[in-house]
Tab-separated table of C-alpha atoms and ligand atoms in Angstrom:
chain	number	residue	atom	x	y	z
W	1	MET	CA	6.369	-1.920	-30.703
W	2	THR	CA	7.766	-4.763	-28.683
W	3	ARG	CA	6.102	-6.585	-25.848
W	4	ARG	CA	7.654	-8.572	-23.077
W	5	ALA	CA	6.868	-12.240	-23.064
W	6	LEU	CA	3.636	-13.114	-21.377
W	7	PRO	CA	4.366	-14.409	-17.870
W	8	ARG	CA	3.328	-17.913	-17.060
W	9	ALA	CA	1.341	-18.037	-13.827
W	10	LEU	CA	-0.872	-20.850	-12.698
W	11	GLY	CA	-4.381	-19.728	-12.013
W	12	SER	CA	-3.875	-16.486	-13.895
W	13	SER	CA	-4.925	-15.303	-17.296
W	14	TYR	CA	-3.201	-12.585	-19.287
W	15	ARG	CA	-4.109	-10.613	-22.331
W	16	SER	CA	-2.143	-8.053	-24.284
W	17	ASP	CA	-3.701	-4.662	-24.828
W	18	ALA	CA	-2.722	-1.060	-25.450
W	19	MET	CA	-1.456	-0.689	-21.902
W	20	GLY	CA	0.634	-3.822	-21.793
W	21	ASN	CA	-0.096	-7.230	-20.455
W	22	VAL	CA	-3.008	-7.034	-18.053
W	23	GLY	CA	-3.658	-10.148	-16.065
W	24	GLU	CA	-6.206	-11.235	-13.523
W	25	THR	CA	-5.315	-13.489	-10.659
W	26	SER	CA	-6.824	-14.746	-7.420
W	27	ILE	CA	-5.044	-13.482	-4.359
W	28	THR	CA	-5.568	-13.978	-0.641
W	29	CYS	CA	-5.566	-10.845	1.500
W	30	ALA	CA	-2.852	-11.013	4.175
W	31	VAL	CA	-4.967	-8.788	6.475
W	32	CYS	CA	-8.409	-10.430	6.410
W	33	GLY	CA	-7.750	-13.772	4.720
W	34	ARG	CA	-10.423	-13.351	2.034
W	35	GLU	CA	-9.677	-14.166	-1.566
W	36	SER	CA	-10.404	-11.761	-4.397
W	37	ARG	CA	-9.699	-11.387	-8.122
W	38	GLN	CA	-7.141	-8.701	-8.783
W	39	ARG	CA	-5.789	-7.287	-12.008
W	40	GLN	CA	-2.105	-6.756	-12.555
W	41	VAL	CA	-0.020	-5.307	-15.336
W	42	ARG	CA	3.143	-7.170	-16.274
W	43	GLY	CA	5.115	-4.839	-18.468
W	44	THR	CA	4.228	-1.883	-20.643
W	45	GLY	CA	5.067	-0.671	-24.093
W	46	PRO	CA	7.741	1.953	-24.777
W	47	ALA	CA	7.840	4.717	-22.192
W	48	GLY	CA	7.999	8.407	-23.019
W	49	PRO	CA	9.798	10.905	-20.767
W	50	PRO	CA	8.162	11.494	-17.388
W	51	ASP	CA	6.731	14.802	-16.172
W	52	LEU	CA	9.027	16.958	-14.030
W	53	ASP	CA	7.317	15.542	-10.925
W	54	LEU	CA	8.190	12.077	-12.265
W	55	ARG	CA	4.674	11.107	-13.273
W	56	PRO	CA	5.531	8.465	-15.870
W	57	GLY	CA	4.965	9.110	-19.557
W	58	GLU	CA	2.854	6.827	-21.681
W	59	THR	CA	2.362	3.955	-21.833
W	60	MET	CA	2.968	3.406	-18.130
W	61	ARG	CA	0.957	6.548	-17.352
W	62	SER	CA	-2.203	4.652	-18.328
W	63	THR	CA	-1.529	1.771	-15.947
W	64	MET	CA	-2.124	3.573	-12.638
W	65	ALA	CA	-5.239	1.547	-11.932
W	66	TYR	CA	-3.000	-1.538	-11.668
W	67	TRP	CA	-0.221	-0.194	-9.442
W	68	LEU	CA	-2.021	-1.153	-6.272
W	69	GLN	CA	-4.421	-3.934	-5.355
W	70	GLN	CA	-7.239	-3.278	-2.891
W	71	CYS	CA	-9.099	-5.901	-0.910
W	72	PRO	CA	-12.880	-5.574	-1.512
W	73	THR	CA	-13.532	-6.976	1.973
W	74	CYS	CA	-11.251	-5.068	4.385
W	75	GLY	CA	-9.953	-2.293	2.121
W	76	TYR	CA	-6.253	-3.139	2.514
W	77	ALA	CA	-4.273	-1.474	-0.305
W	78	ALA	CA	-0.854	-2.709	-1.366
W	79	PRO	CA	1.193	-3.652	-4.443
W	80	ARG	CA	0.466	-7.256	-3.384
W	81	LEU	CA	-2.436	-8.075	-1.050
W	82	ASP	CA	-0.847	-11.341	0.034
W	83	GLU	CA	1.935	-9.463	1.838
W	84	ALA	CA	1.456	-7.381	4.990
W	85	GLY	CA	3.898	-6.489	7.729
W	86	GLU	CA	3.058	-7.011	11.395
W	87	PRO	CA	1.648	-3.550	12.180
W	88	ILE	CA	-0.529	-3.251	9.079
W	89	PRO	CA	-3.747	-5.036	10.200
W	90	ALA	CA	-4.082	-2.603	13.097
W	91	VAL	CA	-3.751	0.362	10.739
W	92	VAL	CA	-6.380	-1.067	8.336
W	93	ALA	CA	-8.757	-1.713	11.262
W	94	GLY	CA	-8.186	1.743	12.724
W	95	GLY	CA	-10.669	4.597	12.694
W	96	PRO	CA	-8.697	6.918	10.338
W	97	TYR	CA	-8.352	4.190	7.705
W	98	ARG	CA	-12.056	3.257	7.931
W	99	ALA	CA	-12.984	6.936	7.623
W	100	LEU	CA	-10.787	7.306	4.536
W	101	LEU	CA	-12.416	4.259	2.929
W	102	ALA	CA	-15.818	5.871	3.535
W	103	GLU	CA	-14.745	9.199	1.964
W	104	VAL	CA	-16.928	8.984	-1.130
W	105	SER	CA	-16.087	12.500	-2.344
W	106	TYR	CA	-12.627	11.276	-3.356
W	107	PRO	CA	-12.100	9.506	-6.690
W	108	PRO	CA	-11.902	5.755	-5.842
W	109	LEU	CA	-8.452	5.326	-7.378
W	110	ALA	CA	-7.151	8.338	-5.453
W	111	ARG	CA	-8.630	6.875	-2.262
W	112	ARG	CA	-6.691	3.672	-2.932
W	113	PHE	CA	-3.408	5.588	-3.159
W	114	LEU	CA	-4.278	7.559	-0.024
W	115	CYS	CA	-5.020	4.311	1.832
W	116	ARG	CA	-1.554	3.107	0.820
W	117	ALA	CA	-0.086	6.462	1.935
W	118	MET	CA	-1.729	6.119	5.335
W	119	ILE	CA	-0.296	2.651	5.832
W	120	LEU	CA	3.174	3.830	4.782
W	121	GLU	CA	3.005	6.903	7.017
W	122	GLU	CA	1.887	4.798	10.000
W	123	THR	CA	4.748	2.398	9.433
W	124	GLY	CA	7.285	5.233	9.217
W	125	GLU	CA	7.969	5.128	5.473
W	126	LEU	CA	7.413	8.847	4.958
W	127	HIS	CA	8.963	9.245	1.531
W	128	ALA	CA	7.017	6.285	0.177
W	129	ALA	CA	3.892	7.808	1.757
W	130	ALA	CA	4.709	11.049	-0.070
W	131	GLU	CA	4.943	9.164	-3.380
W	132	ALA	CA	1.569	7.504	-2.836
W	133	THR	CA	0.005	10.835	-1.930
W	134	LEU	CA	1.446	12.421	-5.045
W	135	GLN	CA	-0.028	9.564	-7.069
W	136	ALA	CA	-3.429	10.438	-5.584
W	137	ALA	CA	-2.872	13.989	-6.829
W	138	TRP	CA	-2.256	12.665	-10.346
W	139	VAL	CA	-5.629	10.898	-10.170
W	140	ALA	CA	-7.185	14.182	-9.001
W	141	ASP	CA	-5.620	15.881	-12.048
W	142	ASP	CA	-7.168	13.307	-14.344
W	143	THR	CA	-10.604	13.642	-12.689
W	144	ARG	CA	-10.416	17.471	-12.693
W	145	LYS	CA	-10.441	17.806	-8.917
W	146	ALA	CA	-8.055	20.742	-8.729
W	147	ASP	CA	-8.612	21.489	-5.047
W	148	LEU	CA	-7.873	17.899	-4.044
W	149	ALA	CA	-4.835	17.776	-6.364
W	150	ARG	CA	-3.444	20.910	-4.704
W	151	GLU	CA	-4.150	19.602	-1.173
W	152	TRP	CA	-2.506	16.244	-1.843
W	153	ARG	CA	0.533	17.836	-3.503
W	154	LEU	CA	1.105	19.949	-0.394
W	155	THR	CA	0.658	16.876	1.818
W	156	ALA	CA	3.221	15.019	-0.326
W	157	VAL	CA	5.754	17.837	0.094
W	158	ALA	CA	5.167	17.875	3.849
W	159	LEU	CA	5.763	14.103	4.004
W	160	PHE	CA	8.941	14.383	1.912
W	161	ARG	CA	10.215	17.013	4.362
W	162	GLN	CA	9.168	15.104	7.486
W	163	GLY	CA	11.174	12.084	6.383
W	164	PRO	CA	14.942	11.826	6.004
W	165	ALA	CA	16.481	14.906	4.354
W	166	PRO	CA	15.470	14.727	0.661
W	167	ASP	CA	18.366	14.214	-1.733
W	168	LEU	CA	19.144	16.679	-4.534
W	169	GLU	CA	16.867	14.893	-6.951
W	170	GLN	CA	13.878	15.049	-4.591
W	171	GLN	CA	14.634	18.698	-3.812
W	172	VAL	CA	14.396	19.531	-7.530
W	173	ARG	CA	11.178	17.563	-7.717
W	174	ILE	CA	9.720	19.419	-4.751
W	175	VAL	CA	10.122	22.696	-6.693
W	176	ASP	CA	7.855	21.234	-9.359
W	177	ILE	CA	5.320	19.807	-6.896
W	178	LEU	CA	5.008	23.170	-5.112
W	179	ARG	CA	4.668	25.004	-8.438
W	180	ARG	CA	1.974	22.566	-9.621
W	181	ALA	CA	0.125	23.294	-6.344
W	182	GLY	CA	0.288	27.023	-7.104
W	183	GLU	CA	2.652	27.552	-4.149
W	184	PHE	CA	4.919	29.866	-6.158
W	185	GLY	CA	6.549	31.464	-3.126
W	186	GLY	CA	7.495	28.096	-1.678
W	187	ALA	CA	8.647	26.819	-5.060
W	188	ALA	CA	10.858	29.902	-5.599
W	189	ALA	CA	12.341	29.518	-2.092
W	190	GLN	CA	13.142	25.855	-2.818
W	191	ALA	CA	14.715	26.835	-6.167
W	192	SER	CA	16.808	29.526	-4.426
W	193	ALA	CA	18.045	27.031	-1.881
W	194	LEU	CA	19.105	24.747	-4.717
W	195	GLU	CA	20.796	27.531	-6.653
W	196	ARG	CA	22.988	28.316	-3.630
W	197	GLY	CA	24.709	24.978	-4.262
W	198	ARG	CA	26.514	23.882	-7.447
W	199	LEU	CA	23.950	22.236	-9.659
W	200	PRO	CA	25.282	19.732	-12.195
W	201	GLU	CA	24.142	19.983	-15.799
W	202	PRO	CA	21.411	19.357	-16.902
W	203	VAL	CA	19.813	19.742	-13.449
W	204	ASP	CA	20.596	23.467	-13.584
W	205	ARG	CA	18.462	23.684	-16.743
W	206	VAL	CA	15.526	22.076	-14.944
W	207	VAL	CA	15.740	24.575	-12.084
W	208	ALA	CA	16.052	27.474	-14.588
W	209	PHE	CA	13.014	26.121	-16.457
W	210	GLU	CA	11.058	25.918	-13.211
W	211	ARG	CA	12.089	29.526	-12.476
W	212	ARG	CA	10.524	30.683	-15.750
W	213	LEU	CA	7.317	28.738	-15.046
W	214	ILE	CA	7.105	30.134	-11.506
W	215	ALA	CA	7.583	33.697	-12.839
W	216	ALA	CA	4.789	33.083	-15.359
W	217	GLY	CA	2.458	31.672	-12.693
W	218	ASP	CA	2.216	28.445	-14.701
W	219	VAL	CA	0.840	25.421	-12.813
W	220	ARG	CA	0.640	23.105	-15.811
W	221	ALA	CA	2.445	19.771	-16.172
W	222	TYR	CA	5.603	19.671	-18.331
W	223	SER	CA	7.674	16.689	-19.322
W	224	VAL	CA	11.343	16.426	-18.449
W	225	ALA	CA	12.058	16.897	-22.142
W	226	SER	CA	10.538	20.393	-21.978
W	227	ALA	CA	13.302	21.537	-19.657
W	228	LEU	CA	15.989	20.673	-22.203
W	229	PRO	CA	16.723	22.599	-25.430
W	230	PRO	CA	13.901	22.556	-27.965
W	231	PRO	CA	13.597	19.626	-30.373
W	232	ALA	CA	14.979	21.762	-33.208
W	233	ALA	CA	18.309	21.732	-31.424
W	234	ARG	CA	18.067	18.000	-30.899
W	235	PRO	CA	17.173	16.561	-34.297
W	236	HIS	CA	17.216	12.965	-33.097
W	237	VAL	CA	14.695	13.451	-30.327
W	238	SER	CA	10.965	14.101	-30.674
W	239	HIS	CA	9.280	16.124	-27.969
W	240	ARG	CA	7.746	13.145	-26.195
W	241	GLY	CA	9.366	10.449	-28.238
W	242	PRO	CA	9.910	6.924	-27.016
W	243	THR	CA	12.639	6.266	-24.496
W	244	PRO	CA	13.040	2.516	-24.327
W	245	GLY	CA	14.363	0.710	-21.348
W	246	ILE	CA	12.237	2.182	-18.532
W	247	PRO	CA	11.297	-0.840	-16.472
W	248	LEU	CA	7.953	-1.235	-14.877
W	249	THR	CA	8.237	-0.432	-11.208
W	250	ARG	CA	4.763	-0.686	-9.861
W	251	GLY	CA	3.842	2.106	-7.517
W	252	SER	CA	6.829	4.243	-8.394
W	253	ALA	CA	7.659	6.600	-11.159
W	254	GLY	CA	9.929	3.975	-12.695
W	255	GLY	CA	13.097	4.570	-14.708
W	256	GLY	CA	15.332	5.452	-11.741
W	257	GLY	CA	14.149	9.005	-11.147
W	258	LEU	CA	14.520	12.496	-12.510
W	259	PHE	CA	18.263	12.457	-13.123
W	260	ALA	CA	18.129	9.117	-14.903
W	261	ALA	CA	15.371	10.444	-17.187
W	262	LEU	CA	17.449	13.554	-17.898
W	263	ARG	CA	20.528	11.491	-18.631
W	264	ARG	CA	18.590	9.311	-21.068
W	265	LEU	CA	17.353	12.362	-22.941
W	266	PHE	CA	20.789	14.018	-22.911
W	267	ARG	CA	22.472	10.931	-24.270
W	268	ARG	CA	20.112	11.000	-27.229
W	269	ARG	CA	20.846	14.570	-28.279
I	1	LIG	ZN1	-8.706	-7.990	3.149
């Protein structure tokens, strides 16, 4: 297992652990001006294939707690607290954001992603807001909050659809998000819309795989590798084997998306 070199940062300390290089650094909040200690991850170990909704595989999967920083004073949530665009302080000070911060029934990490989603939605970045909302759903999965996971998945799909027309890759992903939410009718309709066009291989396999899951009423998570032929037909690939080269992209699925992940797996057949 290889590790990236430890970054050199004045005023920061880094250690290497199972999830990569986790560092702690002092950072000044661009919204309220208060300083706080924040942890960051600078690189992960080898990355397995993502889920079909692009939730990263391990080891990046275990680093979600480090994708966003949150100011303990004002509650601002961002990949970097020392950066904030002009409209953001007003969003953070606003009633809806304060109410969200006070919503103690949500898992704290999910709340952090939802805070980020609210900022992104208010600043017009609807697809990024959808991503952050989906990330909150992943936290709900991990904390066994099925109702919240379903609600946030449906919100994520709505945000994807409110933004610019989703590209083919996002449309395939929306099938999976709807299926995971138990919205089988909506997932099937999205799959049908895709099948009316010409789907390149191996995207057609993913849609066919989703079709089978929808027919079976299956809401479970599957990795991208599951949609491809079984490992027996691909002797060089283990089911969730390592796929090197997925860079750490904090706050995103990393690795360049669904099609890039499929291409990586296909190349290794
Ligand atoms: Zn602050």
